[in-house]
Short mmCIF file of C-alpha atoms and ligand atoms in Angstrom, two decimals:
data_model
loop_
_atom_site.label_atom_id
_atom_site.label_comp_id
_atom_site.label_asym_id
_atom_site.label_seq_id
_atom_site.Cartn_x
_atom_site.Cartn_y
_atom_site.Cartn_z
CA MET A 1 17.55 -14.29 -12.71
CA ARG A 2 13.81 -14.71 -12.26
CA ALA A 3 11.37 -12.93 -14.57
CA LEU A 4 7.59 -12.75 -14.97
CA ARG A 5 7.10 -13.59 -18.61
CA LEU A 6 4.14 -13.54 -20.94
CA ARG A 7 4.80 -16.62 -23.07
CA GLU A 8 1.89 -16.29 -25.50
CA TRP A 9 -1.21 -14.19 -26.07
CA LYS A 10 -4.29 -14.98 -23.96
CA SER A 11 -2.36 -16.66 -21.20
CA GLU A 12 -1.31 -16.01 -17.61
CA PRO A 13 2.29 -14.85 -17.27
CA GLU A 14 4.73 -17.25 -15.62
CA LEU A 15 7.61 -16.73 -13.22
CA VAL A 16 10.59 -18.42 -14.85
CA GLU A 17 14.38 -18.49 -14.71
CA VAL A 18 16.15 -16.60 -17.53
CA PRO A 19 19.81 -15.58 -18.11
CA ASP A 20 21.00 -12.29 -16.57
CA PRO A 21 21.18 -9.61 -19.27
CA THR A 22 24.51 -8.06 -20.25
CA PRO A 23 24.72 -4.61 -21.83
CA GLY A 24 26.00 -4.15 -25.37
CA PRO A 25 27.57 -0.88 -26.56
CA GLY A 26 25.46 2.10 -25.54
CA GLN A 27 23.16 -0.02 -23.39
CA VAL A 28 22.46 -0.11 -19.65
CA VAL A 29 21.35 -2.88 -17.31
CA VAL A 30 19.17 -1.58 -14.48
CA ARG A 31 18.73 -3.53 -11.24
CA ILE A 32 14.98 -3.19 -10.70
CA GLY A 33 13.83 -1.54 -7.47
CA GLY A 34 10.18 -1.31 -8.50
CA ALA A 35 8.10 -2.36 -11.49
CA GLY A 36 4.54 -1.06 -11.69
CA ALA A 37 1.70 -3.35 -12.73
CA CYS A 38 -0.44 -1.54 -15.28
CA HIS A 39 -4.05 -2.16 -16.23
CA SER A 40 -2.91 -2.36 -19.84
CA ASP A 41 -1.01 -5.54 -18.91
CA LEU A 42 -4.40 -7.19 -18.42
CA HIS A 43 -5.24 -6.35 -22.03
CA LEU A 44 -1.97 -8.03 -23.05
CA MET A 45 -2.88 -11.19 -21.12
CA ASP A 46 -6.59 -11.37 -21.78
CA GLU A 47 -7.48 -9.80 -25.11
CA PHE A 48 -4.62 -9.31 -27.51
CA GLU A 49 -3.97 -11.86 -30.21
CA PRO A 50 -1.55 -12.16 -33.12
CA GLY A 51 -1.78 -9.11 -35.38
CA VAL A 52 -3.09 -6.63 -32.81
CA MET A 53 0.38 -5.31 -31.98
CA PRO A 54 3.44 -5.23 -34.26
CA TRP A 55 5.16 -7.60 -31.80
CA ASN A 56 4.41 -10.84 -30.02
CA PRO A 57 5.32 -12.75 -26.85
CA PRO A 58 7.43 -14.08 -25.30
CA PHE A 59 8.69 -11.13 -23.26
CA THR A 60 9.04 -10.11 -19.62
CA LEU A 61 6.19 -7.86 -18.43
CA GLY A 62 6.63 -4.49 -16.73
CA HIS A 63 6.78 -1.16 -18.60
CA GLU A 64 6.88 1.08 -15.52
CA ASN A 65 10.31 0.69 -13.98
CA ALA A 66 12.93 2.26 -11.76
CA GLY A 67 15.99 0.95 -9.94
CA TRP A 68 19.74 1.39 -9.89
CA VAL A 69 22.33 1.29 -12.67
CA HIS A 70 23.82 -2.21 -12.52
CA ALA A 71 26.10 -2.37 -15.57
CA LEU A 72 27.06 0.03 -18.35
CA GLY A 73 27.83 -0.94 -21.93
CA ASP A 74 30.82 0.41 -23.85
CA GLY A 75 30.62 4.09 -24.59
CA VAL A 76 27.96 5.00 -22.02
CA THR A 77 28.89 8.18 -20.17
CA GLY A 78 27.11 10.33 -17.61
CA LEU A 79 25.78 7.42 -15.54
CA SER A 80 27.47 5.48 -12.75
CA VAL A 81 26.92 2.03 -11.29
CA GLY A 82 24.63 2.18 -8.26
CA GLN A 83 22.98 5.43 -9.32
CA PRO A 84 19.17 5.47 -8.81
CA VAL A 85 17.34 5.88 -12.11
CA ALA A 86 13.94 5.66 -13.77
CA VAL A 87 13.47 3.96 -17.12
CA PHE A 88 11.64 5.90 -19.82
CA GLY A 89 9.48 3.10 -21.15
CA ALA A 90 8.69 3.94 -24.80
CA TRP A 91 11.66 3.04 -26.95
CA GLY A 92 11.55 4.73 -30.36
CA CYS A 93 14.09 4.95 -33.15
CA GLY A 94 15.90 7.88 -31.52
CA THR A 95 16.43 9.85 -34.72
CA CYS A 96 13.02 10.82 -36.18
CA ALA A 97 11.56 14.26 -35.50
CA ARG A 98 9.40 12.98 -32.63
CA CYS A 99 12.13 10.94 -30.93
CA ARG A 100 14.60 13.85 -31.20
CA VAL A 101 12.40 15.88 -28.85
CA GLY A 102 11.82 12.90 -26.56
CA VAL A 103 8.36 11.96 -27.85
CA ASP A 104 9.29 8.34 -28.46
CA PRO A 105 5.68 7.11 -27.99
CA TYR A 106 4.88 8.81 -31.31
CA CYS A 107 8.01 7.57 -33.13
CA GLU A 108 7.55 7.99 -36.88
CA ASN A 109 10.12 5.38 -37.81
CA PRO A 110 8.99 2.36 -35.80
CA ALA A 111 10.92 0.01 -38.07
CA GLY A 112 14.10 1.69 -36.77
CA ALA A 113 13.19 1.17 -33.10
CA PRO A 114 14.37 -1.80 -30.97
CA VAL A 115 10.81 -3.08 -31.32
CA PRO A 116 8.15 -1.28 -33.39
CA SER A 117 5.84 0.89 -31.25
CA GLY A 118 6.79 -0.80 -27.99
CA GLY A 119 9.44 -0.94 -25.32
CA GLY A 120 10.44 -2.92 -22.25
CA GLY A 121 7.43 -4.95 -21.16
CA LEU A 122 5.76 -4.20 -24.49
CA GLY A 123 7.35 -6.59 -26.96
CA LEU A 124 10.80 -6.52 -25.37
CA ASP A 125 11.79 -7.66 -21.88
CA GLY A 126 10.53 -5.30 -19.17
CA GLY A 127 11.12 -4.78 -15.48
CA MET A 128 9.26 -7.60 -13.71
CA ALA A 129 12.58 -9.28 -13.14
CA GLU A 130 15.70 -8.71 -11.12
CA PHE A 131 17.33 -6.82 -14.01
CA GLU A 132 16.19 -5.00 -17.15
CA LEU A 133 18.27 -4.43 -20.26
CA VAL A 134 17.68 -0.89 -21.54
CA PRO A 135 18.76 -0.77 -25.20
CA ASP A 136 19.85 2.87 -25.21
CA ALA A 137 21.24 4.94 -22.33
CA ARG A 138 19.03 7.89 -23.31
CA HIS A 139 16.06 6.05 -21.78
CA VAL A 140 17.74 5.96 -18.34
CA VAL A 141 16.78 9.08 -16.37
CA PRO A 142 18.59 9.82 -13.07
CA LEU A 143 16.30 10.16 -10.08
CA PRO A 144 16.31 13.49 -8.28
CA GLU A 145 17.35 13.56 -4.63
CA GLY A 146 14.58 12.36 -2.32
CA LEU A 147 12.90 9.91 -4.67
CA ASP A 148 13.53 6.19 -4.28
CA PRO A 149 12.91 3.64 -7.06
CA VAL A 150 9.78 2.08 -5.54
CA ASP A 151 8.10 5.49 -5.48
CA ALA A 152 9.58 6.50 -8.83
CA ALA A 153 8.46 3.42 -10.80
CA PRO A 154 4.75 4.31 -11.07
CA LEU A 155 5.65 7.87 -12.04
CA THR A 156 7.04 6.61 -15.37
CA ASP A 157 3.55 5.66 -16.60
CA ALA A 158 0.82 6.23 -13.99
CA GLY A 159 2.44 9.65 -13.43
CA LEU A 160 3.74 10.50 -16.89
CA THR A 161 0.60 9.57 -18.83
CA PRO A 162 -1.80 11.82 -16.90
CA TYR A 163 0.90 14.51 -16.68
CA HIS A 164 1.16 14.69 -20.46
CA ALA A 165 -2.64 14.78 -20.76
CA VAL A 166 -2.93 17.61 -18.21
CA ARG A 167 0.06 19.57 -19.51
CA ARG A 168 -1.27 19.82 -23.06
CA SER A 169 -4.37 21.55 -21.66
CA TRP A 170 -2.64 23.88 -19.19
CA ALA A 171 -3.68 26.95 -21.21
CA LYS A 172 -7.34 26.01 -20.70
CA LEU A 173 -6.97 25.61 -16.93
CA PRO A 174 -6.60 29.12 -15.45
CA PRO A 175 -8.15 30.10 -12.10
CA GLY A 176 -11.91 29.82 -12.41
CA SER A 177 -11.72 26.82 -14.72
CA THR A 178 -12.88 23.28 -13.99
CA ALA A 179 -11.22 19.98 -14.85
CA VAL A 180 -13.08 16.68 -14.69
CA VAL A 181 -11.28 13.39 -14.10
CA ILE A 182 -13.32 10.35 -15.13
CA GLY A 183 -11.99 7.10 -13.62
CA VAL A 184 -10.00 7.38 -10.40
CA GLY A 185 -7.81 4.29 -10.80
CA GLY A 186 -4.06 3.87 -11.10
CA LEU A 187 -3.68 6.82 -13.49
CA GLY A 188 -6.73 8.91 -12.61
CA HIS A 189 -5.85 9.41 -8.95
CA VAL A 190 -2.43 10.73 -9.96
CA GLY A 191 -4.17 12.89 -12.56
CA VAL A 192 -6.11 14.58 -9.74
CA GLN A 193 -2.85 15.23 -7.87
CA ILE A 194 -1.18 16.61 -11.01
CA LEU A 195 -4.09 18.98 -11.70
CA LYS A 196 -3.91 20.26 -8.12
CA ALA A 197 -0.11 20.60 -8.20
CA THR A 198 0.23 22.31 -11.58
CA THR A 199 -3.00 24.27 -12.19
CA ALA A 200 -5.49 26.44 -10.32
CA ALA A 201 -8.48 24.60 -11.78
CA ARG A 202 -11.23 23.17 -9.62
CA VAL A 203 -11.14 19.40 -9.92
CA ILE A 204 -14.23 17.20 -10.11
CA ALA A 205 -13.64 13.44 -9.98
CA VAL A 206 -16.12 10.89 -11.34
CA ASP A 207 -16.16 7.15 -10.72
CA THR A 208 -18.61 4.30 -10.22
CA ARG A 209 -16.99 3.20 -6.94
CA ALA A 210 -17.39 5.01 -3.63
CA GLU A 211 -13.87 4.06 -2.51
CA ALA A 212 -12.42 5.56 -5.69
CA LEU A 213 -14.23 8.81 -4.94
CA ARG A 214 -12.77 8.73 -1.42
CA LEU A 215 -9.31 8.28 -2.93
CA ALA A 216 -10.00 11.26 -5.22
CA GLU A 217 -10.85 13.38 -2.18
CA GLU A 218 -7.65 12.31 -0.47
CA CYS A 219 -5.79 13.34 -3.63
CA GLY A 220 -7.29 16.82 -3.45
CA ALA A 221 -10.40 16.66 -5.63
CA ASP A 222 -12.68 19.61 -4.84
CA ARG A 223 -15.79 17.62 -5.56
CA THR A 224 -16.73 14.06 -6.42
CA VAL A 225 -19.61 12.81 -8.56
CA MET A 226 -20.90 9.26 -8.65
CA SER A 227 -21.01 8.08 -12.23
CA GLY A 228 -24.55 7.59 -13.50
CA PRO A 229 -27.36 9.17 -15.49
CA THR A 230 -27.25 12.46 -13.54
CA ALA A 231 -23.46 12.92 -13.54
CA ALA A 232 -23.32 15.35 -16.49
CA GLU A 233 -26.09 17.46 -14.99
CA GLU A 234 -24.28 17.57 -11.62
CA ILE A 235 -21.12 18.76 -13.35
CA ARG A 236 -23.07 21.44 -15.25
CA GLN A 237 -24.70 22.62 -12.03
CA ALA A 238 -21.33 22.73 -10.28
CA THR A 239 -19.95 24.93 -13.06
CA GLY A 240 -22.76 27.48 -13.26
CA GLY A 241 -24.21 25.66 -16.26
CA ARG A 242 -21.06 26.18 -18.33
CA GLY A 243 -19.50 22.73 -18.17
CA ALA A 244 -15.93 21.59 -17.67
CA ASP A 245 -13.06 23.31 -19.48
CA VAL A 246 -11.11 20.06 -19.62
CA VAL A 247 -12.38 16.50 -19.30
CA LEU A 248 -9.80 13.73 -18.88
CA ASP A 249 -11.31 10.32 -19.54
CA PHE A 250 -9.15 7.62 -17.97
CA VAL A 251 -11.64 4.92 -18.94
CA GLY A 252 -12.43 5.58 -22.59
CA ALA A 253 -15.64 3.53 -22.76
CA ASP A 254 -18.76 4.54 -24.71
CA ALA A 255 -20.50 5.69 -21.53
CA THR A 256 -17.60 7.77 -20.19
CA LEU A 257 -17.02 9.45 -23.56
CA ALA A 258 -20.71 10.32 -23.73
CA LEU A 259 -20.42 11.80 -20.25
CA GLY A 260 -17.34 13.75 -21.34
CA VAL A 261 -19.17 15.36 -24.26
CA ALA A 262 -22.23 16.07 -22.13
CA ALA A 263 -20.08 17.72 -19.45
CA ALA A 264 -17.70 19.70 -21.69
CA ARG A 265 -17.71 23.48 -21.99
CA THR A 266 -17.47 25.24 -25.36
CA VAL A 267 -13.83 25.53 -26.49
CA GLY A 268 -12.98 22.80 -23.98
CA ASP A 269 -10.78 19.73 -24.31
CA LEU A 270 -11.96 16.14 -24.05
CA THR A 271 -8.87 13.98 -23.75
CA ILE A 272 -9.17 10.21 -24.09
CA VAL A 273 -6.45 8.55 -22.03
CA GLY A 274 -8.11 5.24 -21.15
CA ILE A 275 -7.91 2.44 -23.67
CA GLY A 276 -11.48 1.25 -23.20
CA GLY A 277 -11.94 1.45 -26.96
CA GLY A 278 -15.26 3.29 -26.85
CA THR A 279 -16.37 5.70 -29.55
CA VAL A 280 -18.06 9.07 -29.59
CA ALA A 281 -19.92 10.70 -32.47
CA VAL A 282 -18.54 14.05 -33.60
CA SER A 283 -20.75 16.24 -35.76
CA PHE A 284 -21.73 19.89 -35.98
CA PHE A 285 -24.64 19.23 -33.65
CA SER A 286 -23.29 16.54 -31.32
CA VAL A 287 -20.56 18.33 -29.34
CA PRO A 288 -20.33 21.85 -27.84
CA TYR A 289 -18.72 24.37 -30.21
CA GLU A 290 -14.93 24.18 -30.53
CA VAL A 291 -14.53 21.26 -28.19
CA SER A 292 -11.34 19.43 -29.11
CA ILE A 293 -11.34 15.67 -28.74
CA ALA A 294 -7.97 13.91 -28.73
CA THR A 295 -6.36 10.72 -27.61
CA THR A 296 -3.00 10.78 -25.83
CA TYR A 297 -0.52 8.00 -25.34
CA TRP A 298 2.08 8.06 -22.55
CA GLY A 299 4.34 11.17 -22.43
CA SER A 300 7.73 12.54 -23.42
CA ARG A 301 11.16 12.13 -21.85
CA PRO A 302 11.38 15.85 -20.86
CA GLU A 303 7.97 15.48 -19.22
CA LEU A 304 9.25 12.47 -17.26
CA VAL A 305 11.98 14.69 -15.81
CA GLU A 306 9.26 17.15 -14.72
CA VAL A 307 7.11 14.39 -13.22
CA LEU A 308 10.07 13.03 -11.24
CA ASP A 309 10.64 16.54 -9.88
CA LEU A 310 7.01 16.74 -8.73
CA GLY A 311 7.44 13.33 -7.09
CA ALA A 312 10.73 14.18 -5.37
CA ARG A 313 9.18 17.31 -3.90
CA GLY A 314 6.17 15.37 -2.60
CA LEU A 315 3.72 17.31 -4.78
CA ILE A 316 2.45 14.09 -6.31
CA ARG A 317 2.51 10.71 -4.61
CA PRO A 318 0.88 7.71 -6.29
CA ARG A 319 -0.92 5.42 -3.85
CA THR A 320 0.94 2.12 -4.08
CA THR A 321 0.72 -1.41 -2.77
CA THR A 322 3.95 -3.40 -3.05
CA PHE A 323 4.17 -7.09 -3.98
CA ALA A 324 7.13 -9.45 -4.12
CA LEU A 325 7.91 -10.92 -7.54
CA ASP A 326 6.50 -14.25 -6.25
CA ASP A 327 3.17 -12.51 -5.63
CA ALA A 328 2.97 -10.55 -8.89
CA LEU A 329 0.09 -12.66 -10.15
CA ASP A 330 -1.85 -11.70 -7.01
CA ALA A 331 -1.41 -8.06 -7.98
CA TYR A 332 -3.01 -8.69 -11.36
CA ARG A 333 -5.75 -10.78 -9.76
CA GLN A 334 -6.62 -7.91 -7.41
CA MET A 335 -6.56 -5.53 -10.38
CA ARG A 336 -9.03 -7.74 -12.24
CA ASP A 337 -11.27 -7.98 -9.17
CA GLY A 338 -11.17 -4.23 -8.60
CA THR A 339 -9.85 -4.72 -5.06
CA LEU A 340 -6.37 -3.31 -5.61
CA ASP A 341 -5.56 -0.25 -3.49
CA GLY A 342 -3.84 2.25 -5.80
CA ARG A 343 -1.00 1.13 -8.03
CA ALA A 344 0.65 -2.26 -7.58
CA VAL A 345 4.45 -2.09 -7.58
CA ILE A 346 6.40 -5.32 -7.87
CA VAL A 347 9.58 -5.25 -5.82
CA PRO A 348 11.86 -8.06 -7.07
ZN1 LIG B 401 0.84 1.30 -18.63
ZN1 LIG B 402 11.53 7.72 -33.84
#
């Protein structure tokens, strides 16, 4: 089969011929219907070097996958060949306290996982290929009626990651509250949809690009704010001076974190989802009282089931542009240039 492989750090991935995978006991091979291209893949290609992650190339890219069951290993029950499925992308050890409740991204026994702190497309072969080998059937989640793999693929990361970030703050988002989404890209625009579908909060979207703010409006944002020196003040004015109950930063740069603190309400949440690597000073005087600042990474398997339900019912719908496997590098090029419309999904 053909696969888009990252051969070494700081290199462009290459489309190459590799053997078809075969499932061992307990494993599943999924025929890929859609593999999302994630902004974090650019970090893999451009910035990472030996020692940054506990794994190294070569591996096939694509950690956001859905398709159809192609082959089942010995002992796998409850799935059938041809069944449409999504792949839960973080592959933990399966037995630690976190993995037992489906929170594989926070696996506490990474040495016992198929690859430490990774998954398909993150150290092991992912979905930018005709087939993906999933090392444990528990990561294969049946799609609900009405959701096809091309639409489901981005839900496994671009949907699940913002869903987890929103869900943890549900209690702070009653009617009358305000949520701010900073960065309306592949994840942020779905974050706006998730806030509208699962809370009664007013949603304010912030970005530096006018077309991203238009996308936020199409996704249901109640108000948009152009990022800049007056953004925090605009958010304060729009909230009667109080600030935002929840700020979701899908960028994570110094400037966006500073905006998040400046726009947060007392007892609010500032959640850092974007991997921009920025920092923010926390002291008694530097943030509003009782503001909680946390990072999140991906989401849990039970949450993926909930996200797929939202997708199947049309309550969330990531904006996607599809590319053939031959054109996958174009998808990443457009992502780098900032010209990509929504999420790129590679359809092998
Ligand atoms: Zn991702
Ligand atoms: Zn674990």
